[in-house]
């Protein structure tokens, strides 16, 4: 029997952050902050990414429609648009996806898997988010995630 666990899992994972507490401006000493709870988009799918480091912190959400990513470099919430993607994929996302805006480029590399206990989505079993800023060092963050799609 397939259970519609995706909305419950997303709610439980994001509910752990108390809305009254300020979000961390830095996760595990990295120059990337947490993002607030995000809702599924009205159409398409969204990929939610947590750090696969010392702490599990929601650091990014990518949506397939519109094609963008939301994250918090140095603790400031930013949205970038998708500029290219390649490789195999599912749910409107491919294995390598790049987003850009201003002097920032974010590249996600991920392995997407379907699971029998999830409907309308899948999991990101492992991946990286690379954040590059013109004239600065790049940051590579290991991530895991979950993908949810609008009904």
Rosetta silent file (secondary structure, phi, psi, omega in degrees, C-alpha in Angstrom):
SEQUENCE: XXXXXXXXXXXXXXXXXXXXXXXXXXXXXXXXXXXXXXXXXXXXXXXXXXXXXXXXXXXXXXXXXXXXXXXXXXXXXXXXXXXXXXXXXXXXXXXXXXXXXXXXXXXXXXXXXXXXXXXXXXXXXXXXXXXXXXXXXXXXXXXXXXXXXXX
SCORE:     score description
SCORE:     0.000 S_00000001
   1 L     0.000  127.462 -179.603    0.000    0.000    0.000 S_00000001
   2 L   -89.070  130.957 -179.403    1.438    3.338   -1.013 S_00000001
   3 L  -104.949  143.960  176.911    1.130    6.069    1.556 S_00000001
   4 L   -86.978   72.628 -175.383    1.053    9.757    0.815 S_00000001
   5 L   -86.204  -17.531 -172.553    3.810   10.517    3.329 S_00000001
   6 H   -54.427  -51.495  179.347    5.534   13.348    1.478 S_00000001
   7 H   -60.584  -35.033  179.753    3.503   16.257    2.940 S_00000001
   8 H   -68.103  -44.955  179.913    3.853   14.777    6.433 S_00000001
   9 H   -61.249  -46.352  179.647    7.616   14.288    6.103 S_00000001
  10 H   -61.294  -43.772  179.947    8.109   17.844    4.817 S_00000001
  11 H   -62.705  -43.199 -179.765    5.962   19.270    7.623 S_00000001
  12 H   -65.971  -43.285 -178.171    7.825   17.324   10.298 S_00000001
  13 H   -68.000  -38.001 -178.328   11.271   18.205    8.990 S_00000001
  14 H   -85.365  -20.605  179.686   10.546   21.904    8.603 S_00000001
  15 H   -71.293  -16.264 -179.226    8.507   22.185   11.822 S_00000001
  16 L   -64.083  -23.123  177.730   11.655   21.508   13.839 S_00000001
  17 L   -89.683  119.819 -179.956   12.668   25.133   13.301 S_00000001
  18 L   -73.557  129.312 -178.052   10.712   27.387   15.631 S_00000001
  19 L   -64.380  -23.602 -178.618    9.367   30.409   13.720 S_00000001
  20 L   -77.246  -20.357  179.566   10.052   32.707   16.697 S_00000001
  21 L   -85.944  139.594  174.849   13.789   31.927   16.641 S_00000001
  22 L   -66.635  145.446  179.534   15.952   33.720   14.103 S_00000001
  23 L   -74.282  147.435  178.848   17.326   31.387   11.456 S_00000001
  24 L   -62.251  133.668  176.624   21.046   30.623   11.546 S_00000001
  25 L   -82.762  -13.626  178.353   23.074   32.929    9.290 S_00000001
  26 L  -142.761  134.968  178.748   25.766   30.259    9.138 S_00000001
  27 E  -110.741  123.553  179.304   25.410   26.477    9.142 S_00000001
  28 L    52.302   35.162  178.606   28.302   24.431   10.556 S_00000001
  29 L    78.476    3.326 -179.861   30.605   27.435   10.164 S_00000001
  30 E   -87.407  153.984  179.426   29.887   27.709    6.425 S_00000001
  31 L   -81.873   47.034  174.781   28.950   31.020    4.763 S_00000001
  32 E  -138.772  136.864 -178.559   25.423   29.796    4.018 S_00000001
  33 E  -102.699  173.456  174.886   22.412   30.231    6.250 S_00000001
  34 L   -76.285  154.983  173.066   19.201   28.321    6.844 S_00000001
  35 L  -110.304  155.092  179.220   16.079   29.221    4.919 S_00000001
  36 L   -71.014  169.298  176.352   12.617   29.440    6.482 S_00000001
  37 L   -50.917  135.829 -179.590    9.919   26.804    5.948 S_00000001
  38 L  -118.246  142.811  177.024    8.946   26.686    2.271 S_00000001
  39 L   -93.298  154.688  173.031    5.610   25.651    0.770 S_00000001
  40 L   -62.568  144.346  176.709    5.180   23.464   -2.274 S_00000001
  41 L   -69.227  163.230  179.527    4.582   25.547   -5.411 S_00000001
  42 L   -65.880  -31.352  179.042    1.092   25.657   -6.968 S_00000001
  43 L  -132.957  160.217  176.578    2.387   23.788  -10.036 S_00000001
  44 L    72.351 -159.091 -176.012    5.326   21.524  -10.752 S_00000001
  45 E  -124.464  163.129  175.896    7.705   20.113   -8.172 S_00000001
  46 E  -135.368  140.941  176.574   10.102   21.428   -5.546 S_00000001
  47 E  -109.262  125.286  179.813   13.318   19.926   -4.192 S_00000001
  48 E  -104.787  128.780 -175.077   14.137   20.683   -0.556 S_00000001
  49 E  -117.320  129.149  175.235   17.814   20.370    0.425 S_00000001
  50 E  -112.009  149.274  176.461   19.256   19.787    3.890 S_00000001
  51 E   -64.082  144.425  173.905   22.934   19.825    4.755 S_00000001
  52 L  -108.998   46.165 -179.259   24.569   16.420    5.032 S_00000001
  53 L  -114.855 -152.091 -176.993   27.074   17.850    7.507 S_00000001
  54 L   -58.553  -38.285  179.320   27.139   17.984   11.320 S_00000001
  55 L  -118.789  151.078  175.876   23.615   19.385   11.484 S_00000001
  56 L   -96.642  103.453 -176.742   20.635   18.764    9.211 S_00000001
  57 L  -126.110  134.020  176.376   19.542   22.247    8.224 S_00000001
  58 E   -68.449  114.746 -176.675   17.223   23.286    5.380 S_00000001
  59 E  -116.911  -11.723 -179.014   19.499   25.424    3.191 S_00000001
  60 E  -160.888  153.773  171.645   17.815   25.518   -0.230 S_00000001
  61 E  -137.944  126.087  175.552   14.653   24.887   -2.204 S_00000001
  62 E  -109.935  139.433  176.790   14.618   24.530   -5.979 S_00000001
  63 E  -117.969  148.586 -179.602   11.372   24.614   -7.940 S_00000001
  64 E   -85.408  -25.448 -178.205   10.754   23.232  -11.413 S_00000001
  65 L  -149.926   98.968    4.426    8.020   25.771  -12.305 S_00000001
  66 L   -75.170  154.572 -176.148    9.146   28.499  -12.090 S_00000001
  67 E   -80.292   96.283 -177.708   12.690   27.189  -12.530 S_00000001
  68 E  -153.340  168.446  174.518   14.539   28.826   -9.636 S_00000001
  69 E  -129.095  143.544  174.848   16.415   28.179   -6.414 S_00000001
  70 E  -118.074  128.852  178.001   16.022   29.905   -3.049 S_00000001
  71 E  -154.798 -179.901 -173.455   18.927   29.860   -0.601 S_00000001
  72 E  -133.465   76.516  175.845   20.663   32.159    1.907 S_00000001
  73 E   -65.042  131.227 -178.108   24.313   32.974    1.133 S_00000001
  74 L    53.323   29.493  175.588   25.777   34.677    4.213 S_00000001
  75 L    81.145    5.956 -179.657   22.296   34.500    5.751 S_00000001
  76 E  -106.676  121.847 -177.335   20.546   36.691    3.124 S_00000001
  77 E   -65.037  127.563 -176.251   17.606   35.097    1.289 S_00000001
  78 E  -136.653  142.099  171.536   18.213   35.051   -2.504 S_00000001
  79 E  -114.797  132.724  176.313   16.337   33.622   -5.505 S_00000001
  80 E  -123.906  152.395  179.773   18.214   32.711   -8.698 S_00000001
  81 E   -95.384  151.957  178.726   16.848   31.484  -12.043 S_00000001
  82 E   -71.798  134.330  179.119   17.838   28.264  -13.776 S_00000001
  83 E  -113.556  -23.466  175.975   20.279   28.806  -16.648 S_00000001
  84 E  -167.262  159.170  174.697   21.072   25.218  -17.693 S_00000001
  85 E  -155.075  154.475 -179.127   20.644   21.573  -16.769 S_00000001
  86 E  -155.571  167.377  177.655   21.901   18.237  -18.035 S_00000001
  87 E    89.811  179.609  178.758   21.987   14.528  -17.339 S_00000001
  88 E   -71.676  160.298  179.359   19.266   12.094  -16.330 S_00000001
  89 E  -168.954 -169.900 -178.285   16.513   13.231  -14.036 S_00000001
  90 E  -165.155  158.957  175.070   12.962   13.079  -12.783 S_00000001
  91 L    59.463   27.108  179.790   10.201   15.352  -11.452 S_00000001
  92 L    86.221    6.374  178.565   11.359   18.302  -13.612 S_00000001
  93 E  -122.317  145.752  175.579   14.948   18.196  -12.312 S_00000001
  94 E  -111.006  171.686 -174.349   18.060   16.802  -13.968 S_00000001
  95 E   -61.495  -36.414  176.819   21.235   15.451  -12.377 S_00000001
  96 E  -124.702  125.137 -179.289   23.167   18.726  -12.888 S_00000001
  97 E  -136.277  134.822  179.186   21.389   22.068  -12.732 S_00000001
  98 E  -117.297  142.032  178.073   22.868   25.583  -12.669 S_00000001
  99 E  -127.003  148.297 -179.147   21.204   28.777  -11.461 S_00000001
 100 E  -149.098  157.616  176.208   22.589   32.301  -11.784 S_00000001
 101 E   177.839  134.464 -178.181   21.952   35.933  -10.910 S_00000001
 102 L    59.977 -130.261  179.561   24.171   38.921  -10.241 S_00000001
 103 L   -98.825   13.612 -177.839   27.624   37.669   -9.273 S_00000001
 104 E  -108.227  142.536  169.644   26.325   34.299   -7.969 S_00000001
 105 E  -133.902  132.257  177.731   26.120   30.895   -9.624 S_00000001
 106 E  -120.951  128.852  177.727   24.696   27.848   -7.848 S_00000001
 107 E  -120.495  128.922  177.263   25.134   24.361   -9.271 S_00000001
 108 E  -110.108  130.384  170.296   23.292   21.345   -7.908 S_00000001
 109 E  -119.302  125.318 -174.700   24.441   17.807   -8.615 S_00000001
 110 E  -148.333  154.499  173.354   22.061   15.188   -7.261 S_00000001
 111 E  -107.081  114.396 -177.817   20.960   11.577   -7.454 S_00000001
 112 E   -97.737  135.859  178.993   17.151   11.393   -7.585 S_00000001
 113 E  -134.523  142.986  171.407   15.347    8.203   -6.572 S_00000001
 114 L   -89.596  146.474  176.697   11.722    7.119   -6.481 S_00000001
 115 L  -129.433  144.528 -178.305   10.546    5.207   -3.418 S_00000001
 116 L   -64.986  -23.407 -178.695    7.498    3.003   -3.070 S_00000001
 117 L   -90.284    2.957  178.273    6.411    4.690    0.165 S_00000001
 118 L  -118.611  136.932  172.524    6.269    8.154   -1.419 S_00000001
 119 L  -116.628  151.555  179.552    3.698    9.454   -3.861 S_00000001
 120 L    57.870   41.345  177.109    4.021   12.675   -5.851 S_00000001
 121 E   165.004 -174.542 -178.838    7.751   12.921   -5.229 S_00000001
 122 E  -155.530 -164.855 -179.620   11.029   11.244   -4.508 S_00000001
 123 E  -125.686  153.774  170.728   14.246   11.615   -2.579 S_00000001
 124 E  -103.335  102.584 -174.390   17.656   13.089   -3.217 S_00000001
 125 E   -70.766  -24.928  178.532   19.851   10.363   -1.807 S_00000001
 126 E  -174.733  153.253  179.218   22.973   12.455   -2.092 S_00000001
 127 E   178.795 -176.061  175.811   24.318   15.486   -3.841 S_00000001
 128 E  -137.957  149.988  169.245   26.205   18.735   -3.630 S_00000001
 129 E  -116.566  120.979  177.749   25.363   22.383   -3.902 S_00000001
 130 E  -107.090  124.626 -179.880   28.240   24.489   -5.221 S_00000001
 131 E  -112.317  120.327 -179.658   27.995   28.228   -4.649 S_00000001
 132 E  -120.178  134.052  176.686   30.344   30.411   -6.676 S_00000001
 133 E  -122.551  132.637  179.793   30.692   34.175   -6.376 S_00000001
 134 L   -52.213  130.555  177.381   32.766   36.159   -8.873 S_00000001
 135 L    77.612   10.304 -179.374   36.161   36.965   -7.374 S_00000001
 136 L  -134.885  165.779  176.040   35.709   34.627   -4.385 S_00000001
 137 L   -67.639  152.202  174.779   36.312   30.993   -3.490 S_00000001
 138 L   -84.969  153.774  177.556   33.552   28.488   -4.278 S_00000001
 139 E  -118.599  129.354  177.031   31.721   26.642   -1.522 S_00000001
 140 E  -115.927  120.971 -177.340   30.675   22.998   -1.944 S_00000001
 141 E  -116.483  122.567  174.874   28.047   21.712    0.512 S_00000001
 142 E   -71.478  138.462 -176.403   27.031   18.031    0.668 S_00000001
 143 E  -137.559  161.376  167.598   23.231   17.681    0.749 S_00000001
 144 E  -131.005  164.873 -179.015   20.333   15.243    0.950 S_00000001
 145 E  -167.454 -175.688  178.353   16.761   16.093    0.130 S_00000001
 146 E  -140.628  144.850  179.681   13.207   15.308   -0.756 S_00000001
 147 E  -115.349  130.509  176.709   11.160   16.249   -3.811 S_00000001
 148 E  -124.002  145.876 -178.216    7.464   17.030   -3.618 S_00000001
 149 E  -124.608  147.190  178.372    5.066   17.774   -6.475 S_00000001
 150 L   -64.568  146.860 -178.203    1.783   19.656   -6.631 S_00000001
 151 L   -70.728    0.000    0.000   -1.272   17.448   -6.916 S_00000001
